């Protein structure tokens, strides 16, 4: 036991005051002074009340933290979630995943679900799919890819351009877009074979930007910043279009025409694509190639001396990850009907990566939850758009503090002797003995 | 000595411009246990890795089973039924024991996976108890057992071990050495053993080499080397 400590109050006050000062320094220019347009001129408007609020909140918050959670000498509990609860959650998760799928399938027909919610569902599912795709590269193979959006862009532009120049249908372009994206994945893979960690991250980041800038400047071919408009909408598997005429989908199936049909169809399309992605990833994890990816993440030299061809293994990870982004990209193009390089900025890569990391690298279920929380949360805070980046950042920091290995950090082994036993990532630390 | 399974002639290896091996000649006969001892930084681990093609030898030749493997890439050397338990074990820490073993068996397409699994679990019962545990959470000795077991899963003809007794309790180290001996005597496994524990290694081995500064300075029968005053002075007395 430690000896009784002196009152923590003076120290806590001092620390809180310093923090408040920093908050003042930040808030004064950022929140206190606002530029406004007065006629043709810019003028400064002063909002010292906001600054006072911000400083006050920071001071009180820091003080409370200093006296409670950060109190010196406080015995730290290592786990935020007790092992028992964790085990129970894991059991629950086994039911949760199929339940989530059932809910996702029923969603468009649930009461109270309107076009807005279905649109949001499409958006979330797109990111779930992208997260699952990137999970192959980052979560399984451990290759930090900051330019994933490039493959999403390749997929989107593949479809839009093939449709524009050759009039090819969505259903033909979907696999083509995947193949083209996979091809670019291999193309990126070759030069970065020897790189790892931060170096790899920088090169992939650059790659993502190169693709975007090429799309932006190749004016005569891609339309440059204007993008491509009138990207054809998908038909009902090439049988019928979602139009109101007598050849339309509604007439064909004896339904009353509704614009919602296409939205619901798009919803199921992305749901199916996402589930296929999930299925493929789960299957691959059990195959030698999937295990090789994971082993590669852990120790490349050991892999090689066990006979793993690390070049091929890395390239397949890049190619497969890119392929799913390509599928998602061509879906994005057909859903929006309009694409431009604006949609493929670095922030998208960062968002997808954040989803994978927050979800707990390598965990499919965690990634889905993270996508729901992040994209859904983003939408929820749409009205407070000034603050949503702050909330967004705060949530990310909190999750990482609370669960440094991501939301679902347990990794289920891919082979078993007799019964399945999940190994919790939070419970066991790596030993280096 | 029997016909050589592994033969090195004039092998040099470099890290950048620094020579780590300065012309090594060495032979490992089929069915032999050959040990390599030497001080820290002598180049023992480098030699083992050079046989495996990383770093590749700059000059000289490495012949395995009559085939020149000097320029063969590492992952293909592994296909020639050479397996290793490298320095620092290099097990996959976040993968389970069973998955680690699967990685070892991948190379022969899991042809006799269940049989081999039973065999290594027979040798190291501890691993069976912990089959589902993450590799990184095993104790040091258990990790060493796993590294050796993983190497055995590919049914190698030549097993190379880099300091298998490092950091182990004397009793566990002894157990590892007796496993090596048994595998050699019963299954005819050829073993190339790099060791700091010169006394045990030389007692176990049929033949031994002493490496100083990237060169082989002494070689001979295991017991014979044990008796040599220069070996005793440098590697045994005080160091034991
Ligand atoms: N990756 C590397 N890059 C540069 N130099 C290296 C590298 N690995 C080893 N060396 C150097 O090569 C020499 C031989 O190293 P090696 O690891 O082969 O020694 P060792 O005989 O295995 O020593 P120990 O008994 O301590 O394991 C050392 O001087 C070491 O510093
Ligand atoms: Mg060494």
Tab-separated table of N, CA and C in Angstrom, chain A residues 205-324:
chain	number	residue	atom	x	y	z
A	205	UNK	N	-0.400	6.070	-49.705
A	205	UNK	CA	-1.042	7.389	-49.650
A	205	UNK	C	-0.801	8.145	-50.951
A	206	UNK	N	0.451	8.122	-51.385
A	206	UNK	CA	0.800	8.807	-52.625
A	206	UNK	C	0.060	8.183	-53.801
A	207	UNK	N	-0.027	6.875	-53.798
A	207	UNK	CA	-0.714	6.170	-54.878
A	207	UNK	C	-2.168	6.636	-54.973
A	208	UNK	N	-2.823	6.727	-53.826
A	208	UNK	CA	-4.208	7.178	-53.800
A	208	UNK	C	-4.336	8.569	-54.400
A	209	UNK	N	-3.409	9.432	-54.062
A	209	UNK	CA	-3.456	10.794	-54.580
A	209	UNK	C	-3.169	10.828	-56.082
A	210	UNK	N	-2.228	9.991	-56.510
A	210	UNK	CA	-1.894	9.971	-57.939
A	210	UNK	C	-3.129	9.617	-58.754
A	211	UNK	N	-3.813	8.578	-58.335
A	211	UNK	CA	-5.010	8.154	-59.073
A	211	UNK	C	-6.015	9.301	-59.133
A	212	UNK	N	-6.215	9.959	-58.015
A	212	UNK	CA	-7.195	11.041	-57.980
A	212	UNK	C	-6.762	12.186	-58.897
A	213	UNK	N	-5.480	12.501	-58.845
A	213	UNK	CA	-5.015	13.640	-59.633
A	213	UNK	C	-5.044	13.325	-61.123
A	214	UNK	N	-4.744	12.065	-61.446
A	214	UNK	CA	-4.857	11.683	-62.856
A	214	UNK	C	-6.306	11.822	-63.320
A	215	UNK	N	-7.222	11.353	-62.505
A	215	UNK	CA	-8.639	11.470	-62.866
A	215	UNK	C	-9.051	12.929	-63.021
A	216	UNK	N	-8.446	13.750	-62.196
A	216	UNK	CA	-8.781	15.173	-62.207
A	216	UNK	C	-8.254	15.877	-63.448
A	217	UNK	N	-7.101	15.427	-63.934
A	217	UNK	CA	-6.444	16.176	-65.004
A	217	UNK	C	-6.547	15.545	-66.390
A	218	UNK	N	-7.038	14.355	-66.449
A	218	UNK	CA	-7.162	13.687	-67.743
A	218	UNK	C	-8.476	14.132	-68.361
A	219	UNK	N	-8.552	15.396	-68.660
A	219	UNK	CA	-9.826	16.046	-68.891
A	219	UNK	C	-10.663	15.380	-69.987
A	220	UNK	N	-10.043	15.194	-71.159
A	220	UNK	CA	-10.844	14.716	-72.296
A	220	UNK	C	-11.398	13.311	-72.071
A	221	UNK	N	-10.755	12.564	-71.208
A	221	UNK	CA	-11.187	11.180	-71.030
A	221	UNK	C	-12.146	11.013	-69.851
A	222	UNK	N	-11.787	11.623	-68.733
A	222	UNK	CA	-12.582	11.398	-67.523
A	222	UNK	C	-13.495	12.570	-67.183
A	223	UNK	N	-13.398	13.630	-67.947
A	223	UNK	CA	-14.212	14.793	-67.631
A	223	UNK	C	-13.614	15.653	-66.533
A	224	UNK	N	-12.449	15.283	-66.064
A	224	UNK	CA	-11.770	16.099	-65.063
A	224	UNK	C	-12.635	16.387	-63.858
A	225	UNK	N	-12.545	17.606	-63.340
A	225	UNK	CA	-13.302	17.933	-62.125
A	225	UNK	C	-14.814	17.871	-62.325
A	226	UNK	N	-15.259	17.976	-63.578
A	226	UNK	CA	-16.703	17.892	-63.800
A	226	UNK	C	-17.233	16.485	-63.621
A	227	UNK	N	-16.334	15.532	-63.675
A	227	UNK	CA	-16.745	14.156	-63.462
A	227	UNK	C	-17.553	13.610	-64.623
A	228	UNK	N	-18.230	12.538	-64.364
A	228	UNK	CA	-19.052	11.885	-65.384
A	228	UNK	C	-20.492	11.901	-64.897
A	229	UNK	N	-21.345	12.511	-65.728
A	229	UNK	CA	-22.755	12.555	-65.336
A	229	UNK	C	-23.510	11.462	-66.081
A	230	UNK	N	-24.725	11.245	-65.657
A	230	UNK	CA	-25.600	10.269	-66.305
A	230	UNK	C	-24.988	8.878	-66.401
A	231	UNK	N	-24.362	8.471	-65.347
A	231	UNK	CA	-23.919	7.076	-65.301
A	231	UNK	C	-25.185	6.226	-65.261
A	232	UNK	N	-25.301	5.229	-66.154
A	232	UNK	CA	-26.554	4.479	-66.229
A	232	UNK	C	-26.908	3.815	-64.908
A	233	UNK	N	-28.200	3.797	-64.612
A	233	UNK	CA	-28.696	3.117	-63.418
A	233	UNK	C	-28.751	1.626	-63.702
A	234	UNK	N	-28.688	0.806	-62.665
A	234	UNK	CA	-28.705	-0.639	-62.915
A	234	UNK	C	-30.103	-1.093	-63.303
A	235	UNK	N	-30.148	-2.130	-64.104
A	235	UNK	CA	-31.444	-2.728	-64.426
A	235	UNK	C	-31.676	-3.858	-63.445
A	236	UNK	N	-32.889	-4.409	-63.496
A	236	UNK	CA	-33.169	-5.559	-62.643
A	236	UNK	C	-32.552	-6.785	-63.312
A	237	UNK	N	-31.310	-7.050	-63.032
A	237	UNK	CA	-30.544	-8.150	-63.615
A	237	UNK	C	-30.669	-8.206	-65.136
A	238	UNK	N	-30.717	-7.044	-65.759
A	238	UNK	CA	-30.783	-7.013	-67.212
A	238	UNK	C	-32.136	-7.389	-67.775
A	239	UNK	N	-33.109	-7.675	-66.904
A	239	UNK	CA	-34.421	-8.081	-67.392
A	239	UNK	C	-35.302	-6.864	-67.629
A	240	UNK	N	-35.318	-5.988	-66.627
A	240	UNK	CA	-36.207	-4.841	-66.736
A	240	UNK	C	-35.563	-3.648	-66.072
A	241	UNK	N	-35.914	-2.458	-66.592
A	241	UNK	CA	-35.398	-1.245	-65.971
A	241	UNK	C	-36.394	-0.747	-64.935
A	242	UNK	N	-35.861	0.085	-64.051
A	242	UNK	CA	-36.752	0.654	-63.049
A	242	UNK	C	-37.367	1.941	-63.603
A	243	UNK	N	-38.259	1.777	-64.586
A	243	UNK	CA	-38.926	2.935	-65.169
A	243	UNK	C	-40.435	2.695	-65.096
A	244	UNK	N	-41.186	3.760	-65.430
A	244	UNK	CA	-42.628	3.659	-65.199
A	244	UNK	C	-43.388	3.044	-66.379
A	245	UNK	N	-42.723	2.935	-67.546
A	245	UNK	CA	-43.424	2.413	-68.738
A	245	UNK	C	-43.900	0.982	-68.571
A	246	UNK	N	-44.437	0.412	-69.638
A	246	UNK	CA	-44.988	-0.932	-69.500
A	246	UNK	C	-43.909	-2.017	-69.545
A	247	UNK	N	-42.700	-1.616	-69.939
A	247	UNK	CA	-41.593	-2.570	-69.876
A	247	UNK	C	-40.849	-2.506	-68.543
A	248	UNK	N	-41.281	-1.605	-67.726
A	248	UNK	CA	-40.543	-1.371	-66.476
A	248	UNK	C	-40.689	-2.513	-65.493
A	249	UNK	N	-39.887	-2.428	-64.461
A	249	UNK	CA	-39.860	-3.456	-63.422
A	249	UNK	C	-41.228	-3.604	-62.766
A	250	UNK	N	-41.842	-2.473	-62.447
A	250	UNK	CA	-43.107	-2.500	-61.723
A	250	UNK	C	-44.183	-3.195	-62.559
A	251	UNK	N	-44.269	-2.783	-63.836
A	251	UNK	CA	-45.294	-3.362	-64.699
A	251	UNK	C	-45.070	-4.864	-64.852
A	252	UNK	N	-43.830	-5.231	-65.010
A	252	UNK	CA	-43.501	-6.627	-65.232
A	252	UNK	C	-43.912	-7.519	-64.062
A	253	UNK	N	-43.774	-6.978	-62.864
A	253	UNK	CA	-44.120	-7.783	-61.696
A	253	UNK	C	-45.484	-7.411	-61.133
A	254	UNK	N	-46.251	-6.679	-61.926
A	254	UNK	CA	-47.606	-6.344	-61.520
A	254	UNK	C	-47.685	-5.434	-60.311
A	255	UNK	N	-46.649	-4.587	-60.147
A	255	UNK	CA	-46.675	-3.666	-59.018
A	255	UNK	C	-47.009	-2.274	-59.520
A	256	UNK	N	-47.430	-1.444	-58.590
A	256	UNK	CA	-47.649	-0.050	-58.925
A	256	UNK	C	-46.280	0.619	-58.959
A	257	UNK	N	-46.030	1.445	-59.974
A	257	UNK	CA	-44.705	2.030	-60.081
A	257	UNK	C	-44.387	2.895	-58.867
A	258	UNK	N	-43.179	2.718	-58.385
A	258	UNK	CA	-42.740	3.580	-57.296
A	258	UNK	C	-41.239	3.797	-57.447
A	259	UNK	N	-40.817	5.009	-57.213
A	259	UNK	CA	-39.388	5.309	-57.297
A	259	UNK	C	-38.590	4.544	-56.250
A	260	UNK	N	-39.303	4.052	-55.256
A	260	UNK	CA	-38.639	3.362	-54.154
A	260	UNK	C	-38.092	2.003	-54.574
A	261	UNK	N	-38.701	1.420	-55.608
A	261	UNK	CA	-38.266	0.088	-56.020
A	261	UNK	C	-36.782	0.039	-56.304
A	262	UNK	N	-36.331	1.055	-57.035
A	262	UNK	CA	-34.915	1.034	-57.382
A	262	UNK	C	-34.039	1.193	-56.148
A	263	UNK	N	-34.494	2.032	-55.237
A	263	UNK	CA	-33.707	2.236	-54.021
A	263	UNK	C	-33.603	0.930	-53.248
A	264	UNK	N	-34.740	0.255	-53.134
A	264	UNK	CA	-34.730	-1.010	-52.396
A	264	UNK	C	-33.852	-2.031	-53.116
A	265	UNK	N	-33.933	-2.009	-54.440
A	265	UNK	CA	-33.099	-2.932	-55.198
A	265	UNK	C	-31.617	-2.640	-54.955
A	266	UNK	N	-31.271	-1.364	-54.992
A	266	UNK	CA	-29.878	-0.992	-54.733
A	266	UNK	C	-29.457	-1.436	-53.339
A	267	UNK	N	-30.366	-1.284	-52.405
A	267	UNK	CA	-30.074	-1.698	-51.036
A	267	UNK	C	-29.725	-3.182	-50.993
A	268	UNK	N	-30.566	-3.987	-51.643
A	268	UNK	CA	-30.291	-5.425	-51.613
A	268	UNK	C	-29.036	-5.777	-52.399
A	269	UNK	N	-28.789	-5.007	-53.430
A	269	UNK	CA	-27.586	-5.260	-54.220
A	269	UNK	C	-26.333	-5.073	-53.364
A	270	UNK	N	-26.264	-3.949	-52.643
A	270	UNK	CA	-25.058	-3.702	-51.844
A	270	UNK	C	-25.020	-4.659	-50.662
A	271	UNK	N	-26.198	-5.027	-50.148
A	271	UNK	CA	-26.214	-6.013	-49.061
A	271	UNK	C	-25.615	-7.334	-49.551
A	272	UNK	N	-26.037	-7.736	-50.753
A	272	UNK	CA	-25.528	-8.993	-51.299
A	272	UNK	C	-24.023	-8.897	-51.538
A	273	UNK	N	-23.591	-7.773	-52.121
A	273	UNK	CA	-22.161	-7.604	-52.384
A	273	UNK	C	-21.366	-7.659	-51.086
A	274	UNK	N	-21.892	-6.985	-50.062
A	274	UNK	CA	-21.183	-6.964	-48.783
A	274	UNK	C	-21.129	-8.363	-48.187
A	275	UNK	N	-22.249	-9.075	-48.263
A	275	UNK	CA	-22.259	-10.418	-47.676
A	275	UNK	C	-21.323	-11.354	-48.438
A	276	UNK	N	-21.269	-11.177	-49.746
A	276	UNK	CA	-20.320	-11.993	-50.528
A	276	UNK	C	-18.895	-11.698	-50.070
A	277	UNK	N	-18.603	-10.417	-49.908
A	277	UNK	CA	-17.271	-10.039	-49.426
A	277	UNK	C	-16.966	-10.733	-48.105
A	278	UNK	N	-17.942	-10.637	-47.201
A	278	UNK	CA	-17.750	-11.234	-45.889
A	278	UNK	C	-17.514	-12.735	-45.998
A	279	UNK	N	-18.333	-13.384	-46.823
A	279	UNK	CA	-18.219	-14.829	-46.964
A	279	UNK	C	-16.839	-15.204	-47.503
A	280	UNK	N	-16.417	-14.488	-48.538
A	280	UNK	CA	-15.118	-14.797	-49.136
A	280	UNK	C	-13.996	-14.605	-48.114
A	281	UNK	N	-14.065	-13.506	-47.372
A	281	UNK	CA	-12.991	-13.249	-46.405
A	281	UNK	C	-12.971	-14.332	-45.330
A	282	UNK	N	-14.157	-14.685	-44.835
A	282	UNK	CA	-14.203	-15.715	-43.787
A	282	UNK	C	-13.680	-17.047	-44.312
A	283	UNK	N	-14.059	-17.379	-45.549
A	283	UNK	CA	-13.559	-18.621	-46.131
A	283	UNK	C	-12.041	-18.581	-46.298
A	284	UNK	N	-11.567	-17.470	-46.836
A	284	UNK	CA	-10.131	-17.374	-47.099
A	284	UNK	C	-9.316	-17.499	-45.813
A	285	UNK	N	-9.862	-16.973	-44.735
A	285	UNK	CA	-9.126	-17.038	-43.476
A	285	UNK	C	-8.832	-18.472	-43.067
A	286	UNK	N	-9.727	-19.377	-43.459
A	286	UNK	CA	-9.538	-20.779	-43.072
A	286	UNK	C	-8.627	-21.518	-44.044
A	287	UNK	N	-8.390	-20.909	-45.196
A	287	UNK	CA	-7.548	-21.576	-46.192
A	287	UNK	C	-6.088	-21.217	-45.939
A	288	UNK	N	-5.174	-22.007	-46.523
A	288	UNK	CA	-3.754	-21.717	-46.323
A	288	UNK	C	-3.386	-20.272	-46.684
A	289	UNK	N	-4.011	-19.735	-47.732
A	289	UNK	CA	-3.636	-18.372	-48.125
A	289	UNK	C	-4.005	-17.374	-47.033
A	290	UNK	N	-5.166	-17.574	-46.417
A	290	UNK	CA	-5.578	-16.665	-45.351
A	290	UNK	C	-4.650	-16.757	-44.154
A	291	UNK	N	-4.270	-17.985	-43.822
A	291	UNK	CA	-3.350	-18.156	-42.698
A	291	UNK	C	-2.004	-17.552	-43.036
A	292	UNK	N	-1.623	-17.690	-44.288
A	292	UNK	CA	-0.340	-17.110	-44.700
A	292	UNK	C	-0.380	-15.588	-44.570
A	293	UNK	N	-1.529	-14.970	-44.894
A	293	UNK	CA	-1.629	-13.517	-44.709
A	293	UNK	C	-1.394	-13.143	-43.256
A	294	UNK	N	-2.067	-13.883	-42.386
A	294	UNK	CA	-1.940	-13.541	-40.974
A	294	UNK	C	-0.521	-13.781	-40.483
A	295	UNK	N	0.074	-14.866	-40.949
A	295	UNK	CA	1.442	-15.166	-40.544
A	295	UNK	C	2.385	-14.088	-41.062
A	296	UNK	N	2.101	-13.617	-42.261
A	296	UNK	CA	2.921	-12.575	-42.867
A	296	UNK	C	2.879	-11.310	-42.027
A	297	UNK	N	1.693	-11.017	-41.506
A	297	UNK	CA	1.529	-9.845	-40.649
A	297	UNK	C	2.417	-9.979	-39.416
A	298	UNK	N	2.580	-11.205	-38.940
A	298	UNK	CA	3.298	-11.403	-37.698
A	298	UNK	C	4.810	-11.466	-37.912
A	299	UNK	N	5.240	-12.180	-38.913
A	299	UNK	CA	6.672	-12.374	-39.076
A	299	UNK	C	6.996	-12.823	-40.500
A	300	UNK	N	7.532	-11.889	-41.249
A	300	UNK	CA	7.770	-12.172	-42.654
A	300	UNK	C	8.906	-13.174	-42.859
A	301	UNK	N	9.951	-13.027	-42.054
A	301	UNK	CA	11.111	-13.912	-42.222
A	301	UNK	C	10.730	-15.350	-41.893
A	302	UNK	N	9.977	-15.501	-40.793
A	302	UNK	CA	9.545	-16.855	-40.434
A	302	UNK	C	8.702	-17.455	-41.553
A	303	UNK	N	7.847	-16.619	-42.142
A	303	UNK	CA	7.005	-17.095	-43.238
A	303	UNK	C	7.844	-17.659	-44.366
A	304	UNK	N	8.846	-16.881	-44.741
A	304	UNK	CA	9.656	-17.300	-45.871
A	304	UNK	C	10.360	-18.605	-45.567
A	305	UNK	N	10.867	-18.751	-44.353
A	305	UNK	CA	11.593	-19.991	-44.086
A	305	UNK	C	10.635	-21.162	-43.875
A	306	UNK	N	9.334	-20.876	-43.824
A	306	UNK	CA	8.374	-21.987	-43.809
A	306	UNK	C	7.855	-22.264	-45.211
A	307	UNK	N	8.477	-21.638	-46.191
A	307	UNK	CA	8.123	-21.961	-47.566
A	307	UNK	C	7.007	-21.108	-48.135
A	308	UNK	N	6.631	-20.039	-47.444
A	308	UNK	CA	5.587	-19.167	-47.969
A	308	UNK	C	6.208	-18.208	-48.985
A	309	UNK	N	5.613	-18.168	-50.150
A	309	UNK	CA	6.074	-17.216	-51.160
A	309	UNK	C	5.486	-15.856	-50.802
A	310	UNK	N	6.289	-15.040	-50.148
A	310	UNK	CA	5.736	-13.806	-49.588
A	310	UNK	C	5.317	-12.823	-50.679
A	311	UNK	N	5.987	-12.885	-51.828
A	311	UNK	CA	5.612	-11.989	-52.923
A	311	UNK	C	4.186	-12.270	-53.366
A	312	UNK	N	3.913	-13.520	-53.696
A	312	UNK	CA	2.567	-13.872	-54.142
A	312	UNK	C	1.527	-13.615	-53.062
A	313	UNK	N	1.911	-13.915	-51.833
A	313	UNK	CA	0.956	-13.749	-50.742
A	313	UNK	C	0.547	-12.288	-50.592
A	314	UNK	N	1.542	-11.408	-50.649
A	314	UNK	CA	1.230	-9.982	-50.538
A	314	UNK	C	0.409	-9.508	-51.719
A	315	UNK	N	0.813	-9.942	-52.901
A	315	UNK	CA	0.100	-9.475	-54.092
A	315	UNK	C	-1.348	-9.939	-54.085
A	316	UNK	N	-1.594	-11.169	-53.638
A	316	UNK	CA	-2.995	-11.608	-53.604
A	316	UNK	C	-3.780	-10.788	-52.590
A	317	UNK	N	-3.149	-10.437	-51.486
A	317	UNK	CA	-3.865	-9.606	-50.507
A	317	UNK	C	-4.227	-8.264	-51.130
A	318	UNK	N	-3.254	-7.639	-51.787
A	318	UNK	CA	-3.540	-6.360	-52.441
A	318	UNK	C	-4.614	-6.518	-53.503
A	319	UNK	N	-4.482	-7.555	-54.315
A	319	UNK	CA	-5.404	-7.729	-55.432
A	319	UNK	C	-6.827	-7.989	-54.942
A	320	UNK	N	-6.963	-8.879	-53.950
A	320	UNK	CA	-8.310	-9.195	-53.475
A	320	UNK	C	-8.942	-8.009	-52.768
A	321	UNK	N	-8.149	-7.342	-51.939
A	321	UNK	CA	-8.671	-6.154	-51.266
A	321	UNK	C	-9.136	-5.131	-52.284
A	322	UNK	N	-8.308	-4.915	-53.305
A	322	UNK	CA	-8.648	-3.933	-54.333
A	322	UNK	C	-9.879	-4.368	-55.111
A	323	UNK	N	-9.996	-5.654	-55.350
A	323	UNK	CA	-11.132	-6.141	-56.130
A	323	UNK	C	-12.458	-5.781	-55.459
A	324	UNK	N	-12.529	-5.983	-54.161
A	324	UNK	CA	-13.788	-5.669	-53.479
A	324	UNK	C	-14.051	-4.171	-53.493
